[in-house]
Amino acid sequence: MPSGIWRIAMGIGIPVGFNTTGWDIPGWFSAMCIAMSLATEGLTLLTLGLVKPWGEVVPGWIPLIGGKRVAPLAAVIPALLGAAVVMLLTIPRAGGFGGAQGAPTGPALVVMNACYAPLLLWGPLLVVVTLSYYRRRLMRSSHGARPR
């Protein structure tokens, strides 16, 4: 959430420390910042499916597939791929953008890094939650139990 708010602030022209001179604000860059933030938040919400009942049985209000069981690998494979992508995108940049042309410096860099720091945990924690989901689903299927 913090990185999305920071990115949207930058995209709508709130000074966050980046030199945005010449960037299309408001315009295409703004739309990209908002779209990236909404996509990230949407994917984050999908993570809840690994710990909520709707991650085992599709909610009834969803057309065509509502009420059907979710195949464990249909959740596990995308979740593990997502965790890998998040880690590949965040861990190499763990030091922030300090030194990049136009990047924030001083307090603005500290704020930006604080907003992006939770993303460093998202990938590894998503792996842990995904493995827990898979283990739980395997145990249920081996005992013939149905999800609630």
PDB file of C-alpha atoms in Angstrom:
ATOM      1  CA  MET A   1       0.000   0.000   0.000  1.00  0.00           C
ATOM      2  CA  PRO A   2       2.661   2.617   0.868  1.00  0.00           C
ATOM      3  CA  SER A   3       4.479   2.227  -2.450  1.00  0.00           C
ATOM      4  CA  GLY A   4       1.201   2.602  -4.351  1.00  0.00           C
ATOM      5  CA  ILE A   5       0.326   5.785  -2.510  1.00  0.00           C
ATOM      6  CA  TRP A   6       3.828   7.148  -3.096  1.00  0.00           C
ATOM      7  CA  ARG A   7       3.676   6.252  -6.809  1.00  0.00           C
ATOM      8  CA  ILE A   8       0.216   7.806  -7.255  1.00  0.00           C
ATOM      9  CA  ALA A   9       1.400  10.972  -5.474  1.00  0.00           C
ATOM     10  CA  MET A  10       4.305  11.226  -7.914  1.00  0.00           C
ATOM     11  CA  GLY A  11       2.020  10.499 -10.860  1.00  0.00           C
ATOM     12  CA  ILE A  12      -0.412  13.291 -10.024  1.00  0.00           C
ATOM     13  CA  GLY A  13       2.357  15.809  -9.548  1.00  0.00           C
ATOM     14  CA  ILE A  14       2.844  15.918  -5.783  1.00  0.00           C
ATOM     15  CA  PRO A  15       6.541  16.585  -5.192  1.00  0.00           C
ATOM     16  CA  VAL A  16       8.040  13.391  -3.752  1.00  0.00           C
ATOM     17  CA  GLY A  17      11.664  14.131  -4.535  1.00  0.00           C
ATOM     18  CA  PHE A  18      11.970  12.842  -8.111  1.00  0.00           C
ATOM     19  CA  ASN A  19      12.826  15.421 -10.716  1.00  0.00           C
ATOM     20  CA  THR A  20       9.812  14.947 -12.976  1.00  0.00           C
ATOM     21  CA  THR A  21      10.593  17.838 -15.314  1.00  0.00           C
ATOM     22  CA  GLY A  22       9.593  16.834 -18.817  1.00  0.00           C
ATOM     23  CA  TRP A  23       7.489  13.886 -17.679  1.00  0.00           C
ATOM     24  CA  ASP A  24       3.909  13.697 -18.914  1.00  0.00           C
ATOM     25  CA  ILE A  25       2.170  14.854 -15.700  1.00  0.00           C
ATOM     26  CA  PRO A  26      -0.789  14.972 -15.895  1.00  0.00           C
ATOM     27  CA  GLY A  27      -0.985  12.580 -18.786  1.00  0.00           C
ATOM     28  CA  TRP A  28       0.362   9.187 -19.817  1.00  0.00           C
ATOM     29  CA  PHE A  29       2.864   8.961 -16.944  1.00  0.00           C
ATOM     30  CA  SER A  30       0.102   9.737 -14.438  1.00  0.00           C
ATOM     31  CA  ALA A  31      -2.125   7.031 -15.900  1.00  0.00           C
ATOM     32  CA  MET A  32       0.763   4.541 -15.791  1.00  0.00           C
ATOM     33  CA  CYS A  33       1.503   5.301 -12.119  1.00  0.00           C
ATOM     34  CA  ILE A  34      -2.157   4.870 -11.171  1.00  0.00           C
ATOM     35  CA  ALA A  35      -2.558   1.689 -13.250  1.00  0.00           C
ATOM     36  CA  MET A  36       0.608   0.142 -11.756  1.00  0.00           C
ATOM     37  CA  SER A  37      -0.580   0.962  -8.244  1.00  0.00           C
ATOM     38  CA  LEU A  38      -4.064  -0.477  -8.827  1.00  0.00           C
ATOM     39  CA  ALA A  39      -2.607  -3.636 -10.391  1.00  0.00           C
ATOM     40  CA  THR A  40      -0.223  -4.088  -7.472  1.00  0.00           C
ATOM     41  CA  GLU A  41      -3.003  -3.612  -4.920  1.00  0.00           C
ATOM     42  CA  GLY A  42      -5.250  -6.040  -6.838  1.00  0.00           C
ATOM     43  CA  LEU A  43      -2.552  -8.707  -6.847  1.00  0.00           C
ATOM     44  CA  THR A  44      -1.966  -8.073  -3.168  1.00  0.00           C
ATOM     45  CA  LEU A  45      -5.651  -8.704  -2.490  1.00  0.00           C
ATOM     46  CA  LEU A  46      -5.442 -11.993  -4.400  1.00  0.00           C
ATOM     47  CA  THR A  47      -2.914 -13.106  -1.793  1.00  0.00           C
ATOM     48  CA  LEU A  48      -5.807 -13.156   0.680  1.00  0.00           C
ATOM     49  CA  GLY A  49      -7.245 -16.066  -1.287  1.00  0.00           C
ATOM     50  CA  LEU A  50      -4.472 -18.202   0.150  1.00  0.00           C
ATOM     51  CA  VAL A  51      -5.835 -17.719   3.668  1.00  0.00           C
ATOM     52  CA  LYS A  52      -9.567 -17.139   3.060  1.00  0.00           C
ATOM     53  CA  PRO A  53     -12.278 -19.661   2.134  1.00  0.00           C
ATOM     54  CA  TRP A  54     -12.743 -18.106  -1.319  1.00  0.00           C
ATOM     55  CA  GLY A  55      -9.249 -19.403  -2.128  1.00  0.00           C
ATOM     56  CA  GLU A  56     -10.640 -22.929  -1.893  1.00  0.00           C
ATOM     57  CA  VAL A  57     -14.138 -22.493  -3.322  1.00  0.00           C
ATOM     58  CA  VAL A  58     -14.970 -19.733  -5.809  1.00  0.00           C
ATOM     59  CA  PRO A  59     -17.642 -17.402  -4.364  1.00  0.00           C
ATOM     60  CA  GLY A  60     -21.111 -18.161  -5.702  1.00  0.00           C
ATOM     61  CA  TRP A  61     -21.650 -14.669  -7.120  1.00  0.00           C
ATOM     62  CA  ILE A  62     -18.906 -15.129  -9.744  1.00  0.00           C
ATOM     63  CA  PRO A  63     -20.511 -16.079 -13.081  1.00  0.00           C
ATOM     64  CA  LEU A  64     -19.825 -19.500 -14.606  1.00  0.00           C
ATOM     65  CA  ILE A  65     -17.362 -20.736 -11.954  1.00  0.00           C
ATOM     66  CA  GLY A  66     -19.052 -19.699  -8.699  1.00  0.00           C
ATOM     67  CA  GLY A  67     -19.262 -22.539  -6.184  1.00  0.00           C
ATOM     68  CA  LYS A  68     -16.574 -24.649  -7.855  1.00  0.00           C
ATOM     69  CA  ARG A  69     -13.502 -25.826  -5.975  1.00  0.00           C
ATOM     70  CA  VAL A  70     -10.243 -24.060  -6.773  1.00  0.00           C
ATOM     71  CA  ALA A  71      -7.632 -26.541  -7.955  1.00  0.00           C
ATOM     72  CA  PRO A  72      -4.688 -26.079  -5.563  1.00  0.00           C
ATOM     73  CA  LEU A  73      -2.154 -25.687  -8.353  1.00  0.00           C
ATOM     74  CA  ALA A  74      -4.335 -22.993  -9.968  1.00  0.00           C
ATOM     75  CA  ALA A  75      -3.529 -20.863  -6.934  1.00  0.00           C
ATOM     76  CA  VAL A  76      -0.075 -22.182  -6.055  1.00  0.00           C
ATOM     77  CA  ILE A  77       1.643 -21.814  -9.437  1.00  0.00           C
ATOM     78  CA  PRO A  78       0.635 -18.157 -10.044  1.00  0.00           C
ATOM     79  CA  ALA A  79       1.404 -17.290  -6.409  1.00  0.00           C
ATOM     80  CA  LEU A  80       4.919 -18.770  -6.581  1.00  0.00           C
ATOM     81  CA  LEU A  81       5.556 -17.121  -9.952  1.00  0.00           C
ATOM     82  CA  GLY A  82       4.330 -13.824  -8.498  1.00  0.00           C
ATOM     83  CA  ALA A  83       6.606 -14.225  -5.491  1.00  0.00           C
ATOM     84  CA  ALA A  84       9.567 -14.853  -7.788  1.00  0.00           C
ATOM     85  CA  VAL A  85       8.765 -11.774  -9.881  1.00  0.00           C
ATOM     86  CA  VAL A  86       8.356  -9.589  -6.792  1.00  0.00           C
ATOM     87  CA  MET A  87      11.692 -10.782  -5.414  1.00  0.00           C
ATOM     88  CA  LEU A  88      13.452 -10.298  -8.772  1.00  0.00           C
ATOM     89  CA  LEU A  89      12.103  -6.754  -8.988  1.00  0.00           C
ATOM     90  CA  THR A  90      12.659  -5.684  -5.398  1.00  0.00           C
ATOM     91  CA  ILE A  91      15.711  -7.393  -3.917  1.00  0.00           C
ATOM     92  CA  PRO A  92      18.236  -6.058  -6.480  1.00  0.00           C
ATOM     93  CA  ARG A  93      16.882  -2.538  -5.842  1.00  0.00           C
ATOM     94  CA  ALA A  94      16.900  -2.849  -2.058  1.00  0.00           C
ATOM     95  CA  GLY A  95      19.244   0.123  -1.770  1.00  0.00           C
ATOM     96  CA  GLY A  96      16.715   2.387  -3.456  1.00  0.00           C
ATOM     97  CA  PHE A  97      17.271   4.676  -6.391  1.00  0.00           C
ATOM     98  CA  GLY A  98      19.907   6.798  -4.677  1.00  0.00           C
ATOM     99  CA  GLY A  99      22.366   8.107  -7.225  1.00  0.00           C
ATOM    100  CA  ALA A 100      20.092   7.630 -10.252  1.00  0.00           C
ATOM    101  CA  GLN A 101      19.590  10.796 -12.272  1.00  0.00           C
ATOM    102  CA  GLY A 102      16.644  12.769 -10.927  1.00  0.00           C
ATOM    103  CA  ALA A 103      16.182  10.382  -7.971  1.00  0.00           C
ATOM    104  CA  PRO A 104      15.242  11.710  -4.552  1.00  0.00           C
ATOM    105  CA  THR A 105      17.962  12.538  -2.072  1.00  0.00           C
ATOM    106  CA  GLY A 106      18.007  13.300   1.633  1.00  0.00           C
ATOM    107  CA  PRO A 107      14.683  13.014   3.495  1.00  0.00           C
ATOM    108  CA  ALA A 108      12.747  12.367   0.256  1.00  0.00           C
ATOM    109  CA  LEU A 109      14.921   9.304  -0.419  1.00  0.00           C
ATOM    110  CA  VAL A 110      14.317   8.054   3.134  1.00  0.00           C
ATOM    111  CA  VAL A 111      10.543   8.416   2.659  1.00  0.00           C
ATOM    112  CA  MET A 112      10.613   6.675  -0.725  1.00  0.00           C
ATOM    113  CA  ASN A 113      12.693   3.794   0.634  1.00  0.00           C
ATOM    114  CA  ALA A 114      10.347   3.461   3.624  1.00  0.00           C
ATOM    115  CA  CYS A 115       7.373   3.274   1.246  1.00  0.00           C
ATOM    116  CA  TYR A 116       9.017   0.567  -0.865  1.00  0.00           C
ATOM    117  CA  ALA A 117      10.610  -1.444   1.984  1.00  0.00           C
ATOM    118  CA  PRO A 118       7.472  -3.588   2.654  1.00  0.00           C
ATOM    119  CA  LEU A 119       7.779  -4.958  -0.899  1.00  0.00           C
ATOM    120  CA  LEU A 120      11.009  -6.653   0.181  1.00  0.00           C
ATOM    121  CA  LEU A 121       8.952  -8.818   2.538  1.00  0.00           C
ATOM    122  CA  TRP A 122       6.049  -9.484   0.165  1.00  0.00           C
ATOM    123  CA  GLY A 123       7.890 -12.025  -2.029  1.00  0.00           C
ATOM    124  CA  PRO A 124       9.319 -14.218   0.739  1.00  0.00           C
ATOM    125  CA  LEU A 125       6.122 -14.025   2.811  1.00  0.00           C
ATOM    126  CA  LEU A 126       4.051 -14.924  -0.255  1.00  0.00           C
ATOM    127  CA  VAL A 127       6.190 -18.061  -0.642  1.00  0.00           C
ATOM    128  CA  VAL A 128       5.527 -19.007   3.004  1.00  0.00           C
ATOM    129  CA  VAL A 129       1.768 -18.417   2.728  1.00  0.00           C
ATOM    130  CA  THR A 130       1.616 -20.285  -0.590  1.00  0.00           C
ATOM    131  CA  LEU A 131       3.412 -23.321   0.822  1.00  0.00           C
ATOM    132  CA  SER A 132       1.073 -23.275   3.826  1.00  0.00           C
ATOM    133  CA  TYR A 133      -1.944 -23.122   1.480  1.00  0.00           C
ATOM    134  CA  TYR A 134      -0.600 -26.017  -0.584  1.00  0.00           C
ATOM    135  CA  ARG A 135       0.140 -28.114   2.499  1.00  0.00           C
ATOM    136  CA  ARG A 136      -3.316 -27.416   3.959  1.00  0.00           C
ATOM    137  CA  ARG A 137      -5.033 -28.279   0.666  1.00  0.00           C
ATOM    138  CA  LEU A 138      -3.003 -31.489   0.299  1.00  0.00           C
ATOM    139  CA  MET A 139      -3.910 -32.568   3.822  1.00  0.00           C
ATOM    140  CA  ARG A 140      -7.596 -31.870   3.188  1.00  0.00           C
ATOM    141  CA  SER A 141      -7.628 -33.760  -0.084  1.00  0.00           C
ATOM    142  CA  SER A 142      -5.789 -36.741   1.407  1.00  0.00           C
ATOM    143  CA  HIS A 143      -8.365 -36.949   4.207  1.00  0.00           C
ATOM    144  CA  GLY A 144     -11.319 -36.351   1.930  1.00  0.00           C
ATOM    145  CA  ALA A 145     -12.338 -33.244   3.841  1.00  0.00           C
ATOM    146  CA  ARG A 146     -14.314 -30.546   2.097  1.00  0.00           C
ATOM    147  CA  PRO A 147     -13.541 -26.849   2.631  1.00  0.00           C
ATOM    148  CA  ARG A 148     -15.954 -24.744   4.652  1.00  0.00           C
TER     149      ARG A 148
END
